mmCIF file of C-alpha atoms in Angstrom:
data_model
loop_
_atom_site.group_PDB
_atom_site.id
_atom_site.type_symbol
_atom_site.label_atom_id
_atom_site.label_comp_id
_atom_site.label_asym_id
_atom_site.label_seq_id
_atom_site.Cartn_x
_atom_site.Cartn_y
_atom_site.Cartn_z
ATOM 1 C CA UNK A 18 0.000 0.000 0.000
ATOM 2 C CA UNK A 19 1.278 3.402 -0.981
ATOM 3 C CA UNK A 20 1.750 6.258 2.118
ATOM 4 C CA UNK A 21 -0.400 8.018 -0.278
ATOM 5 C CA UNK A 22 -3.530 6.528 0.983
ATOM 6 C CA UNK A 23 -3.146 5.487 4.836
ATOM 7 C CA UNK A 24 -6.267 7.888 5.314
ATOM 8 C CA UNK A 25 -8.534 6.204 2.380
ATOM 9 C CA UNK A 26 -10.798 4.019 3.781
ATOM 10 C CA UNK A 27 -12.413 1.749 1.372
ATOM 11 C CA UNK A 28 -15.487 -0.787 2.595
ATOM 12 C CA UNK A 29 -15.090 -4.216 2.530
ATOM 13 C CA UNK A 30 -17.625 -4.684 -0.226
ATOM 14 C CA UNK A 31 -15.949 -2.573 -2.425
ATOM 15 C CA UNK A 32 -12.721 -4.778 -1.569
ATOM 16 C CA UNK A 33 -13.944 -7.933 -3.457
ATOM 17 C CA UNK A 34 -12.633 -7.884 -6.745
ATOM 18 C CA UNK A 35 -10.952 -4.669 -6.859
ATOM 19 C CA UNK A 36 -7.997 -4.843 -9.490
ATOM 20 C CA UNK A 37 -6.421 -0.912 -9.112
ATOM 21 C CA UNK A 38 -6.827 1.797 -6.994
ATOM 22 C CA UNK A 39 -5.511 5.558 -8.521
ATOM 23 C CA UNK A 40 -6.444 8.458 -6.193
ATOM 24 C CA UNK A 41 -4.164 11.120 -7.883
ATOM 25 C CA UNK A 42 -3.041 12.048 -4.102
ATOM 26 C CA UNK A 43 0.738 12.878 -5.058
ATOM 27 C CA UNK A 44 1.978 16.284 -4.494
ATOM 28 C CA UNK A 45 5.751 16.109 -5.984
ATOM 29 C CA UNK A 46 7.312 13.746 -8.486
ATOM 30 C CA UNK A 47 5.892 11.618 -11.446
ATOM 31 C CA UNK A 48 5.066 8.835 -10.231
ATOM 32 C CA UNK A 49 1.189 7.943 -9.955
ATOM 33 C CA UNK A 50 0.748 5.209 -7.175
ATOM 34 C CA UNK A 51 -1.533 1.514 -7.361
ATOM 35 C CA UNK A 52 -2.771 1.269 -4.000
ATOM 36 C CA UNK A 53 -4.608 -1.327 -2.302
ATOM 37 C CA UNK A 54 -3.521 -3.983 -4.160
ATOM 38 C CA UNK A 55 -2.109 -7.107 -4.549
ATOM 39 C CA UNK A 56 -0.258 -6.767 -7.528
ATOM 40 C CA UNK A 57 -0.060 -2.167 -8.253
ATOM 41 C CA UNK A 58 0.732 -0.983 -11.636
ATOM 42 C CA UNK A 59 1.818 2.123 -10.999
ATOM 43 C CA UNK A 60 1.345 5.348 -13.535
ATOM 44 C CA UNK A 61 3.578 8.239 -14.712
ATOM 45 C CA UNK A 62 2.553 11.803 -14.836
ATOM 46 C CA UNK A 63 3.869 13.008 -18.342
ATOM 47 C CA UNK A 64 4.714 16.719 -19.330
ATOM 48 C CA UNK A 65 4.224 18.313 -16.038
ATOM 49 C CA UNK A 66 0.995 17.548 -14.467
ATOM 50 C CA UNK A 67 -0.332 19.810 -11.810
ATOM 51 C CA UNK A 68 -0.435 17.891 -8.667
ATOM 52 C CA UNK A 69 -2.164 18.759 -5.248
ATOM 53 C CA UNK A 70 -5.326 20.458 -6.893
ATOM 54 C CA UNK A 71 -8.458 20.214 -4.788
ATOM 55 C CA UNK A 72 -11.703 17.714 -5.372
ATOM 56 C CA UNK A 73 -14.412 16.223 -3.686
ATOM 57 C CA UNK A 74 -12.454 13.399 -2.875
ATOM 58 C CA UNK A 75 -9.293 15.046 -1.898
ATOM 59 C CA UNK A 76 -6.790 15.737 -4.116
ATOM 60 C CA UNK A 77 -6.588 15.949 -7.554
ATOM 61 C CA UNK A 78 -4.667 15.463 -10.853
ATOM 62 C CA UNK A 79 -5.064 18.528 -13.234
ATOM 63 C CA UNK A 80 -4.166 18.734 -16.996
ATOM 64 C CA UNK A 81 -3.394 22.113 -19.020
ATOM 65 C CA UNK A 82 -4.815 20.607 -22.549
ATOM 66 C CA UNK A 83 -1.637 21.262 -24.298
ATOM 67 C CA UNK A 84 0.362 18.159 -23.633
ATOM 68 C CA UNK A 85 -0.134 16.762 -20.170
ATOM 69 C CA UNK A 86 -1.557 12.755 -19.283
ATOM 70 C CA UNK A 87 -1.165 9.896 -17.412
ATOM 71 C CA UNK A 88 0.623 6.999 -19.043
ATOM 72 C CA UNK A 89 0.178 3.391 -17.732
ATOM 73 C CA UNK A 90 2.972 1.846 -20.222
ATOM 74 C CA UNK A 91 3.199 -0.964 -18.122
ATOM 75 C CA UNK A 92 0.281 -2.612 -20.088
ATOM 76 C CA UNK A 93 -3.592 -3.317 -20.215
ATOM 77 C CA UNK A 94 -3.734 -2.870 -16.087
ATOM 78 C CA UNK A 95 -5.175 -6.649 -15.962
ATOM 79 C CA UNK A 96 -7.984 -5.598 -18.406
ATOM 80 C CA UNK A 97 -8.150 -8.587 -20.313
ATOM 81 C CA UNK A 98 -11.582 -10.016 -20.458
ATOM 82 C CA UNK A 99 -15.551 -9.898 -19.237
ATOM 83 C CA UNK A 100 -17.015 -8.525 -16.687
ATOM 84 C CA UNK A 101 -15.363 -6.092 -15.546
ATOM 85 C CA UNK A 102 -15.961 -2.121 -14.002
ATOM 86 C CA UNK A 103 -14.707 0.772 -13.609
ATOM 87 C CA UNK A 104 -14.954 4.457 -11.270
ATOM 88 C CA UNK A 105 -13.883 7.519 -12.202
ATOM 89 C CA UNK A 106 -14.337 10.828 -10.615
ATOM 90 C CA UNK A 107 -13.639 13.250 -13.404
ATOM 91 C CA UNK A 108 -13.743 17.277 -13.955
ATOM 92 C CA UNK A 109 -14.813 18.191 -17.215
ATOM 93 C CA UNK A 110 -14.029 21.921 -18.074
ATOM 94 C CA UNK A 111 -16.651 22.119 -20.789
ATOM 95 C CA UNK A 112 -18.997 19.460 -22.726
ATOM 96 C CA UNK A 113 -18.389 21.277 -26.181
ATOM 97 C CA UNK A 114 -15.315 19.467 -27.104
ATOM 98 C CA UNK A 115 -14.909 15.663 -27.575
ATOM 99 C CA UNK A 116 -11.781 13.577 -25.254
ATOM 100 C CA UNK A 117 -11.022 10.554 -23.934
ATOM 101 C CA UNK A 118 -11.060 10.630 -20.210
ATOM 102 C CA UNK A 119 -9.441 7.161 -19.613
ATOM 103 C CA UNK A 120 -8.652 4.662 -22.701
ATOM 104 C CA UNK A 121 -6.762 2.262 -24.458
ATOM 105 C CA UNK A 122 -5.170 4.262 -26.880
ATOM 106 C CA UNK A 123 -2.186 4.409 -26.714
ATOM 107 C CA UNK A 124 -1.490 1.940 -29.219
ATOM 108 C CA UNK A 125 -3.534 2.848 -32.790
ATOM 109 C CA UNK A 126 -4.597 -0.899 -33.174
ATOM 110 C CA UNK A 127 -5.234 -2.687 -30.012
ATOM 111 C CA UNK A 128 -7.660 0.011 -28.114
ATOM 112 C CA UNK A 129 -9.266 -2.167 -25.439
ATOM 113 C CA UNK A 130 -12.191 -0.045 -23.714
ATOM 114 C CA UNK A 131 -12.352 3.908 -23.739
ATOM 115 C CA UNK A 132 -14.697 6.053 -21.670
ATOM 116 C CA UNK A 133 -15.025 9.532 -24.573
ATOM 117 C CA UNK A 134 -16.397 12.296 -23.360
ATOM 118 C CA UNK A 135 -18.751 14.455 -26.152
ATOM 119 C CA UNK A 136 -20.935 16.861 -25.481
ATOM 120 C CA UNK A 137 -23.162 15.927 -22.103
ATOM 121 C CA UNK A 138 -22.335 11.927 -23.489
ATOM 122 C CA UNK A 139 -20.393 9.481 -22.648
ATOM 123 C CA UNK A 140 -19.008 6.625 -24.965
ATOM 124 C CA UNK A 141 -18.233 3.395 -23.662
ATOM 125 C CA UNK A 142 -16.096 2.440 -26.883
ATOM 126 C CA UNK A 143 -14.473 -1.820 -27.192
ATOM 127 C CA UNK A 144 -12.244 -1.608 -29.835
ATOM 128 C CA UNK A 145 -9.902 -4.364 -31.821
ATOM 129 C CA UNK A 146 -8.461 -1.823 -34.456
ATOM 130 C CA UNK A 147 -9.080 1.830 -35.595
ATOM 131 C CA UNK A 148 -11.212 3.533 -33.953
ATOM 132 C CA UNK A 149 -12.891 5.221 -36.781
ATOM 133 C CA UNK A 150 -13.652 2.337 -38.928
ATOM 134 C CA UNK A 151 -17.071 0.942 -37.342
ATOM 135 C CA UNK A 152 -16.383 -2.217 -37.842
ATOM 136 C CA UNK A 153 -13.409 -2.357 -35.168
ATOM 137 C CA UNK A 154 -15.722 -0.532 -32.694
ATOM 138 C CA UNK A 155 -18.667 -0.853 -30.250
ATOM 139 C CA UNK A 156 -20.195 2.165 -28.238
ATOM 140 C CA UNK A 157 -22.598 2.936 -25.904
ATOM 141 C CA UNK A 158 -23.502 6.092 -25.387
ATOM 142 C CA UNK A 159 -26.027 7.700 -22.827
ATOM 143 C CA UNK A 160 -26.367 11.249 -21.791
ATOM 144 C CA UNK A 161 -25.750 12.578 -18.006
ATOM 145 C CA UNK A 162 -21.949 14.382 -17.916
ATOM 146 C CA UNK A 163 -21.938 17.756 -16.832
ATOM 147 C CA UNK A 164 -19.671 20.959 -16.852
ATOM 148 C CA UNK A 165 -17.555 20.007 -13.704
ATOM 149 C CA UNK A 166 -17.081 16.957 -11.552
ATOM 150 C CA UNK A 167 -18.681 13.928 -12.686
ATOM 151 C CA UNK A 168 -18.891 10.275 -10.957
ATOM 152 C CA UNK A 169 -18.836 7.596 -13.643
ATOM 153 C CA UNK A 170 -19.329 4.101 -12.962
ATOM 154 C CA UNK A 171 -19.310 1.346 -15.513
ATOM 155 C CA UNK A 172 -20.144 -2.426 -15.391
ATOM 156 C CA UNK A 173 -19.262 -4.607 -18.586
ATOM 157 C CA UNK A 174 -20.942 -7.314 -18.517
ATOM 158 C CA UNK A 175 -20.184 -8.853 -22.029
ATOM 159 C CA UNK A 176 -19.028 -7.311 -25.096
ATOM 160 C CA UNK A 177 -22.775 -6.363 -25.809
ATOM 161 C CA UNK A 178 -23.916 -5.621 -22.315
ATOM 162 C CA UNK A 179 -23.025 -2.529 -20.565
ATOM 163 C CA UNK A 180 -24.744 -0.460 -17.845
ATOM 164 C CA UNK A 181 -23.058 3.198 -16.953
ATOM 165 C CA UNK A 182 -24.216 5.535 -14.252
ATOM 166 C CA UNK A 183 -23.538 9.100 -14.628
ATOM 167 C CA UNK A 184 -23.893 11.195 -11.245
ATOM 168 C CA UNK A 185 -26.822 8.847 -9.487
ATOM 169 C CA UNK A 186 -28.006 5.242 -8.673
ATOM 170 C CA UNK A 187 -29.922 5.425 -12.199
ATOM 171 C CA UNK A 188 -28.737 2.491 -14.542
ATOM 172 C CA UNK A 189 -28.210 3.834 -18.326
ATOM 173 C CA UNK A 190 -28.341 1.187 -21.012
ATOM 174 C CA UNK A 191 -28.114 1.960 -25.160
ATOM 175 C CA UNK A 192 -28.493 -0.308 -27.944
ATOM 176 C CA UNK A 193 -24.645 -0.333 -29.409
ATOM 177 C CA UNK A 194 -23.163 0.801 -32.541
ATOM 178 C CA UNK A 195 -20.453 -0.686 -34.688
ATOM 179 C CA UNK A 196 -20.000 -3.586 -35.959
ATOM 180 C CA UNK A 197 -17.049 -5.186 -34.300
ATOM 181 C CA UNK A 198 -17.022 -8.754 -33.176
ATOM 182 C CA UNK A 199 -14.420 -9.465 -30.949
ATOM 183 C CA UNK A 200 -11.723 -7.090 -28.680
ATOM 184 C CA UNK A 201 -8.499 -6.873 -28.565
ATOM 185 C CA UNK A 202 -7.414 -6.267 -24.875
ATOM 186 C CA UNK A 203 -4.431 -7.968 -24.267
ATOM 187 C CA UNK A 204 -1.873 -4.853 -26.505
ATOM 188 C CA UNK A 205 -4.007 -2.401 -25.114
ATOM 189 C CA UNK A 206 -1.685 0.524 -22.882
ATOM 190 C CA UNK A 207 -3.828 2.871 -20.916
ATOM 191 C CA UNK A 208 -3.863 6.186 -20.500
ATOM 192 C CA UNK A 209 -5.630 9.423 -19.434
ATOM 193 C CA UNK A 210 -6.273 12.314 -20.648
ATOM 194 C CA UNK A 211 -4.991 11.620 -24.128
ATOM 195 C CA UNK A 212 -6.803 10.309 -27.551
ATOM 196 C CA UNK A 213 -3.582 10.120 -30.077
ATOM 197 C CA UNK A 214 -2.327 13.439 -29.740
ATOM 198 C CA UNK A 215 -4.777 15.620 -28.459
ATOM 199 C CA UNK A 216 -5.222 16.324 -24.928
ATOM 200 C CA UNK A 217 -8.144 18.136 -22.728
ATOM 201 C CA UNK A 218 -7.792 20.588 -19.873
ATOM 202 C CA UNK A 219 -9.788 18.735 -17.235
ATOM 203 C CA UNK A 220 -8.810 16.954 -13.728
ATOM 204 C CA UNK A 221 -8.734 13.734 -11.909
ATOM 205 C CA UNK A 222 -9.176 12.883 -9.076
ATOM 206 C CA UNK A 223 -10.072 8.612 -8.368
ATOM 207 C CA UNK A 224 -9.932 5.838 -11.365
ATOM 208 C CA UNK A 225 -10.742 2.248 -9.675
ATOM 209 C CA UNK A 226 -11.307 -0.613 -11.302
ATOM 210 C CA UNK A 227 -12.312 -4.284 -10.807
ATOM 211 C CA UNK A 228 -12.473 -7.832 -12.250
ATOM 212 C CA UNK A 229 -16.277 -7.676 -11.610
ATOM 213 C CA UNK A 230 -19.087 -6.245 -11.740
ATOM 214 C CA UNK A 231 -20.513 -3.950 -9.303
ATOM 215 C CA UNK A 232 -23.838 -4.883 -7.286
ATOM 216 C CA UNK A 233 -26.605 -2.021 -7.027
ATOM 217 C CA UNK A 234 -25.582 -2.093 -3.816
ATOM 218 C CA UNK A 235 -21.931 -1.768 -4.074
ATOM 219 C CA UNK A 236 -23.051 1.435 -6.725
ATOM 220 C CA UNK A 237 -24.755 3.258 -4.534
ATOM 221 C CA UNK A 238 -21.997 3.129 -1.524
ATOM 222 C CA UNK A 239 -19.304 4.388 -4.312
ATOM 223 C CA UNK A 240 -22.146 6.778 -4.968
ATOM 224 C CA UNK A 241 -21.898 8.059 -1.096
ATOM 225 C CA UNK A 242 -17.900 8.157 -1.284
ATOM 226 C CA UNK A 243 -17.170 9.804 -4.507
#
């Protein structure tokens, strides 16, 4: 466990089947710490990051939209199959602009799952190749973000089935687009705050993630903590 987090208390429910824990609680160097787990892939900040900003949860990591991310090069974080789910307390500047908040992107053709922020939607994109080309992509999209800090949880239940909630307890469901059969998780690197080459100027502040998926439950406590 990282010294970062001695004063995070997380419930024992939430415990079960947690993979990675990032609270973007640094306040000097580059390293961004794995924390209450058993096996932490730890993060770099890249480009200067602004560490120590405030959120609800804390601290926070913020980004200047020029150049600055998060780069997990140590691989897919143990994203490599179904179900799985993710949290993510996020600061959107504005909804007029499109980014990825936290993807597999690094890599053009092995893209794993993205969470793309356009507009008041979010995508939920599973990709095997290019991301333009529909037929290496499924998304589901529902409506919810807002200008400011949001609280996004998502469970993926199969490569069809996925269930988001955007600032509440209220499930959101969409019929998918694309036409892609199959993803590619295993080459996908993560990252945040970075699709290609263009960046946003928004913050972070938690990313958790799990080999699961989340009860209703186990939603509405992160809902109470985030």
């Amino acid at each position: 466990m990282s010294e970062y987090y001695s004063n995070l208390i997380i419930p024992q429910p939430l415990l079960v089947g947690l993979t990675h824990v990032y609270s973007f609680e640094e306040s000097t160097g580059t390293t961004c710490f794995d924390s209450y787990t058993s096996s932490p892939i730890n993060g770099t900040y890249v480009n200067g990051v602004t560490l120590g900003d405030s959120s609800p949860m804390g601290s926070a990591a913020s980004f200047d939209g020029v150049n600055d991310h998060v780069d997990f090069a140590n691989g897919n974080l143990g994203i490599t199959s179904f179900p799985c789910s993710f949290a993510m307390l996020v600061y959107v500047a504005d909804i007029t602009s499109a980014r990825v908040l936290f993807g597999g992107t690094k890599t053009a053709t092995y893209r794993g799952i993205s969470f793309i922020q356009s507009n008041a939607t979010l995508t939920v994109r599973f990709g095997d190749g290019a991301g333009s080309l529909s037929n290496n992509r499924k998304d589901f999209t529902v409506s919810g973000l807002i200008s400011g800090w949001n609280r996004v949880i998502v469970n993926c239940f199969s490569f069809s089935s996925v269930v988001v909630y955007l600032n509440n307890t209220t499930a959101l469901t969409n019929t998918p687009t694309g036409t892609a059969a199959t993803i590619d998780f295993t080459g996908a690197t993560y990252v945040t705050n970075r699709y290609n080459t263009t960046y946003y100027n928004g913050k972070i502040s938690e990313l958790w993630t799990w080999g699961k998926t989340l009860s209703t439950d186990e939603i509405s406590l992160l809902n109470t903590m985030l």
